[in-house]
XYZ file of N, CA and C in Angstrom:
798
model
N 105.970 67.758 211.253
C 104.971 67.681 210.177
C 104.357 69.056 209.946
N 104.242 69.459 208.699
C 103.706 70.757 208.361
C 102.197 70.768 208.550
N 101.667 71.837 209.168
C 100.232 71.929 209.383
C 99.488 72.222 208.102
N 98.163 72.112 208.160
C 97.331 72.383 206.996
C 97.462 73.848 206.586
N 97.404 74.091 205.302
C 97.536 75.449 204.788
C 96.320 76.277 205.190
N 96.560 77.542 205.523
C 95.490 78.447 205.935
C 95.479 79.661 205.010
N 94.303 79.993 204.508
C 94.108 81.171 203.662
C 92.894 81.946 204.164
N 92.760 83.173 203.660
C 91.571 83.964 203.927
C 90.903 84.250 202.596
N 89.601 83.982 202.512
C 88.890 84.032 201.239
C 88.994 85.383 200.546
N 88.707 86.454 201.260
C 88.732 87.790 200.665
C 90.148 88.216 200.311
N 91.086 87.886 201.158
C 92.466 88.348 200.982
C 93.228 87.555 199.934
N 92.980 86.253 199.831
C 93.816 85.395 198.994
C 93.131 84.770 197.783
N 91.794 84.760 197.735
C 91.109 84.048 196.657
C 90.188 84.929 195.815
N 89.304 85.655 196.431
C 88.329 86.431 195.684
C 88.992 87.524 194.849
N 88.496 87.689 193.641
C 88.969 88.684 192.669
C 90.331 88.363 192.082
N 90.891 87.192 192.386
C 92.147 86.781 191.754
C 91.869 86.260 190.336
N 92.845 86.430 189.452
C 92.747 85.868 188.118
C 92.910 84.351 188.185
N 92.145 83.645 187.383
C 92.267 82.195 187.252
C 92.916 81.912 185.901
N 94.037 81.188 185.908
C 94.794 80.944 184.676
C 95.037 79.452 184.487
N 95.251 79.046 183.225
C 95.588 77.656 182.952
C 97.023 77.403 183.363
N 97.254 76.323 184.076
C 98.577 76.027 184.618
C 99.611 75.810 183.513
N 99.215 75.212 182.410
C 100.193 74.817 181.399
C 100.738 75.972 180.569
N 99.942 77.062 180.425
C 100.424 78.155 179.574
C 100.152 79.547 180.136
N 99.534 79.634 181.309
C 99.278 80.927 181.930
C 98.150 81.710 181.293
N 97.397 81.096 180.395
C 96.302 81.796 179.725
C 95.170 82.054 180.703
N 94.645 83.285 180.654
C 93.577 83.641 181.584
C 92.309 82.863 181.270
N 91.694 82.336 182.314
C 90.462 81.569 182.186
C 89.256 82.400 182.615
N 89.371 83.022 183.779
C 88.283 83.824 184.323
C 88.803 84.535 185.565
N 87.908 85.083 186.350
C 88.246 85.716 187.611
C 87.400 85.078 188.704
N 87.966 84.942 189.881
C 87.228 84.340 191.005
C 86.260 85.367 191.579
N 85.033 85.369 191.077
C 84.034 86.340 191.513
C 83.313 85.907 192.778
N 83.297 84.607 193.051
C 82.676 84.091 194.273
C 83.177 82.667 194.481
N 82.855 82.090 195.614
C 83.251 80.716 195.920
C 82.022 79.931 196.347
N 81.886 78.733 195.785
C 80.774 77.862 196.157
C 81.138 77.068 197.407
N 80.185 76.939 198.305
C 80.384 76.181 199.533
C 79.434 74.993 199.581
N 79.964 73.835 199.934
C 79.157 72.665 200.237
C 79.418 72.287 201.690
N 78.735 71.276 202.193
C 78.884 70.879 203.586
C 79.309 69.420 203.679
N 80.228 69.153 204.611
C 80.676 67.782 204.800
C 79.678 67.013 205.664
N 80.028 65.791 206.016
C 79.114 64.931 206.768
C 78.765 65.504 208.142
N 79.639 66.363 208.667
C 79.395 66.958 209.982
C 78.763 68.338 209.878
N 78.404 68.734 208.652
C 77.745 70.017 208.460
C 78.674 71.204 208.364
N 79.979 70.969 208.253
C 80.941 72.066 208.162
C 81.122 72.470 206.704
N 81.025 73.769 206.391
C 81.155 74.204 205.001
C 82.603 74.158 204.510
N 82.763 73.843 203.236
C 84.079 73.859 202.596
C 83.933 74.381 201.169
N 85.032 74.896 200.609
C 84.999 75.468 199.262
C 85.026 74.345 198.236
N 84.001 74.283 197.407
C 83.894 73.226 196.404
C 84.179 73.710 194.991
N 84.040 75.014 194.740
C 84.257 75.508 193.380
C 84.472 77.007 193.373
N 85.134 77.480 192.303
C 85.246 78.901 192.003
C 84.066 79.256 191.110
N 83.375 80.337 191.408
C 82.273 80.809 190.587
C 82.700 82.084 189.875
N 82.392 82.187 188.594
C 82.865 83.326 187.807
C 81.765 83.849 186.895
N 81.953 85.086 186.469
C 81.025 85.690 185.527
C 79.982 86.559 186.209
N 79.165 87.249 185.402
C 78.166 88.179 185.941
C 77.183 87.550 186.908
N 76.823 86.277 186.687
C 75.853 85.633 187.578
C 76.473 85.238 188.909
N 77.787 85.329 189.015
C 78.462 85.148 190.299
C 78.733 86.503 190.939
N 79.163 87.474 190.117
C 79.524 88.793 190.633
C 78.304 89.613 191.046
N 77.221 89.534 190.257
C 76.042 90.345 190.540
C 75.483 90.138 191.936
N 75.166 88.894 192.326
C 74.649 88.682 193.685
C 75.645 89.094 194.767
N 76.941 88.959 194.478
C 77.945 89.349 195.477
C 77.960 90.867 195.672
N 77.796 91.626 194.579
C 77.751 93.085 194.681
C 76.481 93.513 195.401
N 75.360 92.899 195.016
C 74.093 93.193 195.659
C 73.518 94.541 195.258
N 72.388 94.866 195.836
C 71.749 96.143 195.559
C 71.271 96.258 194.119
N 70.967 97.477 193.715
C 70.487 97.729 192.359
C 71.529 97.363 191.305
N 72.827 97.738 191.490
C 73.821 97.351 190.476
C 73.919 95.845 190.286
N 73.894 95.104 191.386
C 73.987 93.649 191.293
C 72.793 93.040 190.586
N 71.611 93.518 190.910
C 70.404 92.997 190.256
C 70.395 93.326 188.774
N 70.913 94.500 188.424
C 70.969 94.904 187.020
C 71.932 94.011 186.235
N 73.079 93.703 186.837
C 74.044 92.814 186.188
C 73.417 91.458 185.900
N 72.709 90.915 186.881
C 72.079 89.610 186.713
C 70.986 89.663 185.649
N 70.152 90.704 185.698
C 69.032 90.815 184.762
C 69.517 90.918 183.321
N 70.541 91.742 183.083
C 71.060 91.912 181.725
C 71.682 90.613 181.224
N 72.416 89.933 182.096
C 73.050 88.668 181.705
C 72.009 87.614 181.359
N 70.986 87.483 182.194
C 69.946 86.488 181.936
C 69.181 86.782 180.655
N 69.108 88.070 180.282
C 68.423 88.451 179.056
C 69.104 87.852 177.830
N 70.431 87.713 177.882
C 71.192 87.215 176.742
C 71.585 85.747 176.883
N 71.179 85.119 177.960
C 71.487 83.698 178.129
C 70.313 82.857 177.645
N 70.569 81.850 176.815
C 69.475 81.062 176.238
C 68.860 80.042 177.193
N 69.531 79.723 178.287
C 69.013 78.690 179.183
C 67.804 79.203 179.961
N 66.965 78.279 180.386
C 65.791 78.631 181.175
C 66.202 79.126 182.559
N 67.220 78.523 183.134
C 67.669 78.878 184.481
C 69.193 78.929 184.482
N 69.799 79.993 183.939
C 71.255 80.048 183.778
C 71.999 80.070 185.105
N 73.218 79.545 185.091
C 74.053 79.463 186.283
C 75.386 80.144 186.022
N 76.088 80.563 187.063
C 77.420 81.141 186.860
C 78.407 80.080 186.398
N 79.501 80.521 185.820
C 80.548 79.598 185.424
C 81.148 78.969 186.680
N 81.436 77.675 186.610
C 81.904 76.944 187.785
C 83.186 76.189 187.461
N 84.243 76.438 188.252
C 85.511 75.721 188.119
C 85.726 74.933 189.403
N 85.719 73.619 189.291
C 85.838 72.753 190.462
C 87.177 72.988 191.165
N 87.152 73.041 192.482
C 88.385 73.268 193.242
C 89.386 72.135 193.080
N 88.914 70.955 192.661
C 89.838 69.842 192.423
C 90.775 70.144 191.257
N 90.399 71.099 190.392
C 91.235 71.484 189.261
C 92.309 72.505 189.643
N 92.167 73.128 190.812
C 93.107 74.169 191.223
C 94.414 73.532 191.670
N 95.495 73.850 190.955
C 96.800 73.255 191.248
C 97.773 74.226 191.905
N 97.429 75.500 191.938
C 98.316 76.481 192.550
C 97.565 77.720 192.986
N 97.918 78.253 194.154
C 97.303 79.479 194.670
C 98.420 80.440 195.025
N 98.525 81.496 194.225
C 99.563 82.497 194.436
C 98.968 83.843 194.055
N 99.713 84.638 193.264
C 99.160 85.895 192.779
C 97.950 85.622 191.890
N 97.941 84.465 191.236
C 96.803 83.993 190.451
C 96.475 82.574 190.884
N 95.297 82.103 190.506
C 94.887 80.734 190.808
C 95.091 79.898 189.552
N 95.972 78.908 189.620
C 96.274 78.064 188.467
C 95.380 76.838 188.467
N 94.849 76.491 187.291
C 93.977 75.328 187.179
C 94.499 74.384 186.105
N 94.333 73.097 186.340
C 94.732 72.080 185.371
C 93.605 71.836 184.376
N 93.953 71.241 183.237
C 92.953 70.884 182.235
C 92.466 72.085 181.459
N 91.298 71.933 180.867
C 90.668 72.980 180.055
C 89.289 73.278 180.609
N 89.169 74.246 181.516
C 87.860 74.607 182.056
C 86.902 74.979 180.926
N 85.651 74.672 181.140
C 84.634 74.897 180.112
C 84.524 76.355 179.724
N 84.303 76.595 178.445
C 84.124 77.941 177.927
C 82.891 78.574 178.543
N 82.933 79.884 178.884
C 81.763 80.542 179.454
C 80.549 80.400 178.542
N 79.396 80.164 179.139
C 78.182 79.891 178.369
C 77.825 81.029 177.414
N 77.910 82.274 177.895
C 77.525 83.404 177.052
C 78.453 83.517 175.853
N 79.763 83.303 176.086
C 80.711 83.365 174.983
C 80.444 82.244 173.986
N 80.136 81.045 174.495
C 79.874 79.921 173.602
C 78.603 80.164 172.789
N 77.554 80.688 173.439
C 76.306 80.977 172.733
C 76.531 82.030 171.660
N 77.296 83.074 171.994
C 77.581 84.129 171.023
C 78.355 83.577 169.832
N 79.358 82.731 170.136
C 80.181 82.183 169.054
C 79.355 81.301 168.127
N 78.519 80.438 168.702
C 77.758 79.489 167.897
C 76.602 80.143 167.136
N 75.926 81.143 167.760
C 74.705 81.681 167.171
C 74.892 82.993 166.421
N 75.903 83.761 166.762
C 76.109 85.043 166.101
C 77.335 85.058 165.189
N 78.424 84.405 165.636
C 79.662 84.455 164.858
C 79.738 83.333 163.838
N 79.352 82.110 164.224
C 79.478 80.956 163.326
C 78.758 81.126 161.992
N 77.566 81.755 161.950
C 76.888 81.901 160.656
C 77.613 82.823 159.676
N 78.557 83.611 160.133
C 79.274 84.531 159.257
C 80.258 83.736 158.399
N 80.164 83.798 157.064
C 81.064 83.040 156.193
C 82.532 83.388 156.462
N 83.342 82.336 156.610
C 84.769 82.540 156.813
C 85.169 82.800 158.242
N 84.212 82.822 159.154
C 84.563 83.102 160.545
C 85.339 81.961 161.175
N 85.061 80.715 160.740
C 85.741 79.559 161.298
C 85.190 79.118 162.627
N 84.242 79.856 163.183
C 83.711 79.520 164.501
C 82.941 78.218 164.484
N 82.284 77.925 163.349
C 81.495 76.716 163.282
C 82.337 75.464 163.263
N 83.651 75.611 162.983
C 84.531 74.455 162.931
C 85.190 74.172 164.267
N 84.967 75.043 165.250
C 85.606 74.893 166.561
C 84.834 73.885 167.387
N 85.446 72.782 167.712
C 84.782 71.746 168.517
C 85.437 71.598 169.881
N 86.250 72.570 170.257
C 86.975 72.460 171.526
C 86.047 72.553 172.720
N 84.996 73.364 172.601
C 84.090 73.530 173.730
C 83.252 72.282 173.913
N 83.103 71.787 175.117
C 82.336 70.568 175.351
C 80.863 70.790 175.114
N 80.147 69.743 174.667
C 78.719 69.871 174.478
C 78.005 69.832 175.813
N 76.683 70.031 175.760
C 75.891 69.903 176.984
C 75.449 71.239 177.513
N 74.945 71.274 178.754
C 74.409 72.495 179.326
C 75.460 73.587 179.394
N 74.995 74.840 179.242
C 75.934 75.964 179.249
C 76.508 76.206 180.626
N 75.783 75.857 181.665
C 76.277 76.058 183.009
C 75.922 74.879 183.884
N 76.697 74.646 184.921
C 76.404 73.555 185.857
C 75.847 74.163 187.127
N 74.619 73.860 187.458
C 73.999 74.443 188.630
C 74.562 73.824 189.900
N 74.606 74.632 190.942
C 75.102 74.138 192.222
C 74.159 73.068 192.758
N 74.722 72.117 193.487
C 73.898 71.082 194.092
C 72.997 71.690 195.157
N 71.893 71.011 195.422
C 70.968 71.499 196.442
C 71.677 71.596 197.786
N 71.505 72.722 198.452
C 72.153 72.930 199.736
C 73.454 73.695 199.639
N 73.987 73.869 198.417
C 75.232 74.624 198.254
C 74.957 76.108 198.451
N 75.926 76.822 199.021
C 75.798 78.251 199.247
C 77.023 78.952 198.656
N 77.166 80.227 198.943
C 78.300 80.999 198.439
C 79.009 81.713 199.577
N 80.297 81.930 199.416
C 81.070 82.626 200.450
C 80.564 84.058 200.628
N 80.009 84.648 199.555
C 79.493 86.007 199.632
C 78.268 86.112 200.530
N 77.628 84.973 200.830
C 76.498 84.977 201.748
C 76.953 85.044 203.202
N 78.269 84.918 203.417
C 78.834 85.022 204.766
C 79.551 86.358 204.940
N 80.407 86.719 203.959
C 81.158 87.968 204.047
C 80.192 89.156 204.001
N 80.367 90.080 204.945
C 79.509 91.250 205.025
C 78.315 91.085 205.946
N 78.060 89.850 206.397
C 76.911 89.600 207.282
C 77.180 90.149 208.683
N 76.146 90.693 209.348
C 76.308 91.105 210.746
C 76.480 89.881 211.636
N 77.157 90.079 212.763
C 77.424 89.004 213.714
C 76.969 89.436 215.102
N 76.267 88.552 215.797
C 75.849 88.802 217.173
C 76.378 87.683 218.056
N 76.775 88.027 219.284
C 77.286 86.989 220.182
C 76.131 86.242 220.834
N 76.443 85.373 221.797
C 75.434 84.513 222.415
C 74.367 85.291 223.171
N 74.688 86.514 223.592
C 73.717 87.337 224.315
C 72.867 88.189 223.382
N 73.162 88.118 222.079
C 72.433 88.928 221.106
C 73.058 90.284 220.868
N 74.219 90.539 221.493
C 74.896 91.828 221.323
C 75.614 91.879 219.975
N 75.382 92.918 219.163
C 76.065 93.035 217.874
C 77.573 93.189 218.057
N 78.351 92.479 217.218
C 79.815 92.540 217.293
C 80.425 93.240 216.091
N 79.678 93.393 215.032
C 80.217 93.955 213.798
C 79.761 93.116 212.625
N 80.592 93.021 211.611
C 80.240 92.240 210.434
C 81.432 91.399 209.991
N 81.150 90.352 209.222
C 82.208 89.460 208.741
C 83.021 90.182 207.673
N 84.300 90.409 207.941
C 85.189 91.067 206.987
C 85.907 90.049 206.112
N 86.094 88.835 206.616
C 86.762 87.792 205.850
C 86.451 86.441 206.477
N 86.748 85.394 205.728
C 86.499 84.028 206.188
C 87.806 83.255 206.137
N 88.211 82.677 207.268
C 89.434 81.877 207.290
C 89.139 80.468 206.776
N 90.040 79.967 205.923
C 89.899 78.655 205.315
C 91.113 77.807 205.652
N 90.888 76.570 206.065
C 91.964 75.644 206.389
C 91.854 74.415 205.486
N 92.967 74.032 204.872
C 92.938 72.929 203.909
C 92.986 71.575 204.624
N 91.916 71.270 205.325
C 91.801 69.985 206.014
C 90.399 69.406 205.849
N 89.715 69.826 204.769
C 88.363 69.358 204.515
C 88.338 68.053 203.745
N 87.187 67.694 203.185
C 87.050 66.434 202.445
C 88.017 66.353 201.269
N 88.352 65.148 200.879
C 89.231 64.925 199.740
C 88.434 65.152 198.463
N 88.950 66.024 197.592
C 88.271 66.355 196.350
C 88.771 65.462 195.221
N 87.916 64.597 194.725
C 88.241 63.688 193.629
C 89.518 62.888 193.897
N 89.814 62.670 195.159
C 91.010 61.918 195.505
C 92.305 62.640 195.205
N 92.231 63.965 194.953
C 93.412 64.734 194.537
C 93.984 65.553 195.681
N 93.158 66.352 196.345
C 93.622 67.241 197.403
C 92.484 67.511 198.374
N 92.862 67.933 199.570
C 91.854 68.250 200.575
C 91.240 69.621 200.291
N 89.972 69.745 200.590
C 89.258 70.996 200.376
C 89.611 72.008 201.462
N 89.412 73.281 201.143
C 89.571 74.335 202.133
C 88.270 74.465 202.918
N 88.343 74.148 204.202
C 87.179 74.182 205.079
C 87.084 75.545 205.757
N 85.859 76.023 205.961
C 85.651 77.260 206.727
C 86.008 76.976 208.177
N 87.074 77.622 208.660
C 87.548 77.346 210.021
C 87.385 78.530 210.969
N 87.039 79.699 210.438
C 86.868 80.845 211.310
C 86.391 82.073 210.554
N 85.967 83.084 211.315
C 85.480 84.335 210.745
C 86.281 85.505 211.297
N 86.608 86.457 210.435
C 87.214 87.714 210.866
C 86.077 88.711 211.011
N 85.806 89.142 212.223
C 84.684 90.042 212.500
C 85.232 91.416 212.868
N 84.786 92.436 212.140
C 85.290 93.797 212.357
C 84.139 94.753 212.600
N 84.324 95.731 213.492
C 83.301 96.768 213.664
C 83.069 97.486 212.339
N 81.869 97.944 212.115
C 81.522 98.553 210.833
C 82.357 99.786 210.517
N 82.833 100.490 211.525
C 83.517 101.763 211.291
C 84.993 101.601 210.926
N 85.530 100.376 210.987
C 86.968 100.199 210.762
C 87.348 100.194 209.295
N 86.395 100.027 208.397
C 86.723 100.035 206.977
C 87.305 98.710 206.516
N 87.867 98.720 205.308
C 88.374 97.494 204.695
C 89.654 97.018 205.365
N 89.802 95.693 205.437
C 91.015 95.093 205.980
C 91.926 94.691 204.830
N 93.219 94.941 204.980
C 94.163 94.678 203.901
C 95.177 93.589 204.233
N 95.046 92.937 205.390
C 95.930 91.834 205.721
C 97.015 92.187 206.716
N 97.332 93.487 206.899
C 98.380 93.853 207.832
C 97.983 93.591 209.282
N 96.653 93.464 209.512
C 96.172 93.304 210.884
C 96.135 91.849 211.322
N 96.585 90.926 210.467
C 96.491 89.494 210.780
C 97.545 88.728 210.000
N 97.613 87.432 210.211
C 98.419 86.541 209.405
C 97.491 85.492 208.808
N 97.915 84.734 207.752
C 99.189 84.896 207.089
C 99.181 86.111 206.166
N 100.340 86.513 205.737
C 100.436 87.692 204.896
C 100.260 88.961 205.698
N 100.243 88.847 207.013
C 99.997 90.001 207.843
C 101.253 90.671 208.341
N 102.400 90.200 207.928
C 103.643 90.812 208.373
C 103.842 92.157 207.681
N 104.287 93.150 208.414
C 104.476 94.497 207.881
C 105.535 95.194 208.723
N 106.076 96.328 208.245
C 107.002 97.112 209.075
C 106.370 97.432 210.420
N 107.208 97.529 211.449
C 106.724 97.694 212.812
C 105.753 98.858 212.954
N 106.097 100.025 212.381
C 105.239 101.198 212.526
C 103.875 100.960 211.888
N 103.867 100.377 210.679
C 102.600 100.082 210.000
C 101.785 99.095 210.814
N 102.458 98.070 211.342
C 101.766 97.053 212.118
C 101.132 97.657 213.370
N 101.827 98.561 214.025
C 101.300 99.186 215.239
C 100.078 100.037 214.931
N 100.150 100.807 213.826
C 99.023 101.675 213.459
C 97.794 100.847 213.096
N 98.014 99.812 212.278
C 96.896 99.000 211.813
C 96.278 98.211 212.967
N 97.129 97.681 213.851
C 96.595 96.926 214.988
C 95.765 97.829 215.909
N 96.196 99.078 216.059
C 95.419 100.001 216.891
C 94.083 100.323 216.220
N 94.119 100.522 214.903
C 92.906 100.842 214.166
C 91.890 99.703 214.258
N 92.398 98.454 214.251
C 91.509 97.290 214.243
C 91.495 96.561 215.589
N 91.750 97.291 216.663
C 91.804 96.643 217.970
C 90.449 96.075 218.388
N 89.361 96.551 217.770
C 88.045 96.037 218.109
C 87.645 94.824 217.277
N 88.480 94.449 216.301
C 88.157 93.299 215.450
C 88.467 91.997 216.183
N 87.715 90.952 215.874
C 87.851 89.692 216.589
C 87.959 88.515 215.616
N 88.552 87.426 216.106
C 88.615 86.176 215.357
C 87.672 85.180 216.017
N 86.762 84.625 215.226
C 85.767 83.666 215.722
C 86.050 82.313 215.085
N 86.279 81.295 215.893
C 86.484 79.956 215.345
C 85.143 79.388 214.882
N 85.205 78.415 213.963
C 83.965 77.827 213.466
C 83.184 77.153 214.593
N 83.880 76.600 215.583
C 83.212 75.949 216.702
C 82.419 76.937 217.560
N 82.718 78.231 217.436
C 82.012 79.242 218.202
C 80.782 79.788 217.478
N 80.552 79.299 216.259
C 79.382 79.728 215.476
C 78.205 78.819 215.801
N 77.131 79.406 216.331
C 75.944 78.619 216.661
C 75.088 78.375 215.427
N 74.928 79.410 214.600
C 74.092 79.287 213.404
C 74.436 80.385 212.408
N 74.563 79.984 211.129
C 74.767 80.978 210.077
C 73.459 81.685 209.737
N 72.346 81.021 209.981
C 71.061 81.615 209.657
C 70.903 81.831 208.165
N 69.978 82.686 207.801
C 69.698 83.010 206.407
C 69.918 84.494 206.183
N 70.716 84.864 205.174
C 70.943 86.294 204.906
C 69.609 87.015 204.704
N 69.485 88.249 205.190
C 70.521 89.071 205.821
C 70.527 88.991 207.348
N 69.915 87.982 207.925
C 69.882 87.851 209.386
C 71.299 87.704 209.938
N 71.538 88.164 211.160
C 72.882 88.066 211.748
C 73.323 86.623 211.959
N 74.609 86.393 211.864
C 75.205 85.115 212.241
C 75.279 85.098 213.765
N 74.792 84.036 214.384
C 74.758 83.972 215.838
C 75.888 83.099 216.365
N 76.549 83.571 217.425
C 77.618 82.815 218.060
C 77.080 82.065 219.274
N 77.839 81.071 219.690
C 77.452 80.279 220.865
C 78.163 80.761 222.119
N 78.990 81.802 221.991
C 79.763 82.330 223.121
C 79.628 83.848 223.163
N 79.868 84.453 224.324
C 79.893 85.917 224.384
C 81.121 86.466 223.669
N 81.061 87.713 223.273
C 82.151 88.332 222.509
C 83.479 88.255 223.246
N 83.440 88.323 224.575
C 84.672 88.312 225.370
C 85.456 87.008 225.210
N 84.797 85.937 224.792
C 85.483 84.652 224.639
C 86.083 84.454 223.255
N 85.880 85.419 222.358
C 86.528 85.346 221.048
C 87.902 85.993 221.134
N 88.761 85.693 220.171
C 90.156 86.150 220.225
C 90.379 87.432 219.425
N 91.313 88.278 219.880
C 91.690 89.445 219.077
C 92.473 88.995 217.840
N 92.459 89.801 216.791
C 93.140 89.412 215.551
C 94.646 89.269 215.739
N 95.206 89.926 216.725
C 96.652 89.825 216.936
C 97.089 88.394 217.197
N 96.183 87.554 217.725
C 96.541 86.165 217.999
C 96.752 85.353 216.720
N 96.270 85.869 215.585
C 96.416 85.127 214.337
C 97.873 85.059 213.891
N 98.704 85.972 214.357
C 100.123 85.914 214.004
C 100.754 84.642 214.544
N 100.318 84.241 215.738
C 100.830 83.009 216.321
C 100.008 81.797 215.897
N 98.699 82.034 215.623
C 97.805 80.930 215.322
C 98.035 80.370 213.924
N 98.330 81.262 212.928
C 98.460 80.838 211.534
C 99.887 80.453 211.199
N 100.113 79.281 210.589
C 101.451 78.922 210.131
C 101.797 79.671 208.874
N 103.091 79.719 208.529
C 103.506 80.381 207.298
C 102.971 79.607 206.116
N 102.588 80.354 205.060
C 102.056 79.700 203.870
C 102.995 79.909 202.713
């Protein structure tokens, strides 16, 4: 029996193009991922979040706040939300993320079309009824968080010793059933890297971590201080920007090299 599919959020999902399955038309970009919690309190990916209100908080700092402020200035809603594509609509994950159906038109584009373009004689925008009525954005349910609130966070072991920061989040497709269609991708582990190692590109782990021997040796040496933390070893995610606390000392976590054997082929 084939095991559950395993992906890494930063490596396989974030910043990928989202396209309609039936014709390949671009829908949006995966700027962030919404997380909900199952009955046992384990987080799983419930939706793709897109647009400036998803990207801005993920970027953070002054640029991120500026993106959010400018977007909210042009959004007519009292409390605008990022564009949300339910994970139950995702039918394929490859170089792009394929979605079934017709995801809702972005709120800002719909507002612009209806209020600025439609009044222009001959524009034809006022005759377009394809976009669904109702609120421009769907707000996340209470208690929902984002994957960007985990990636980049500092991590401390059970003794309070700093281990580095979260470079990526491992996801396993064994979570709750989404609309009776497919199982959700559950957060099953964290890739923790020392701050000085820089960005990870996948060669230091699996899946997708296979590389020529020389490249693999160099990358593994560069990231020899990086660790894999299972979700069961996480004591508390806490609240950003506080460190994520583990329930075990750093010595009990696994080196990334073990992911080659731990992860099945995808």
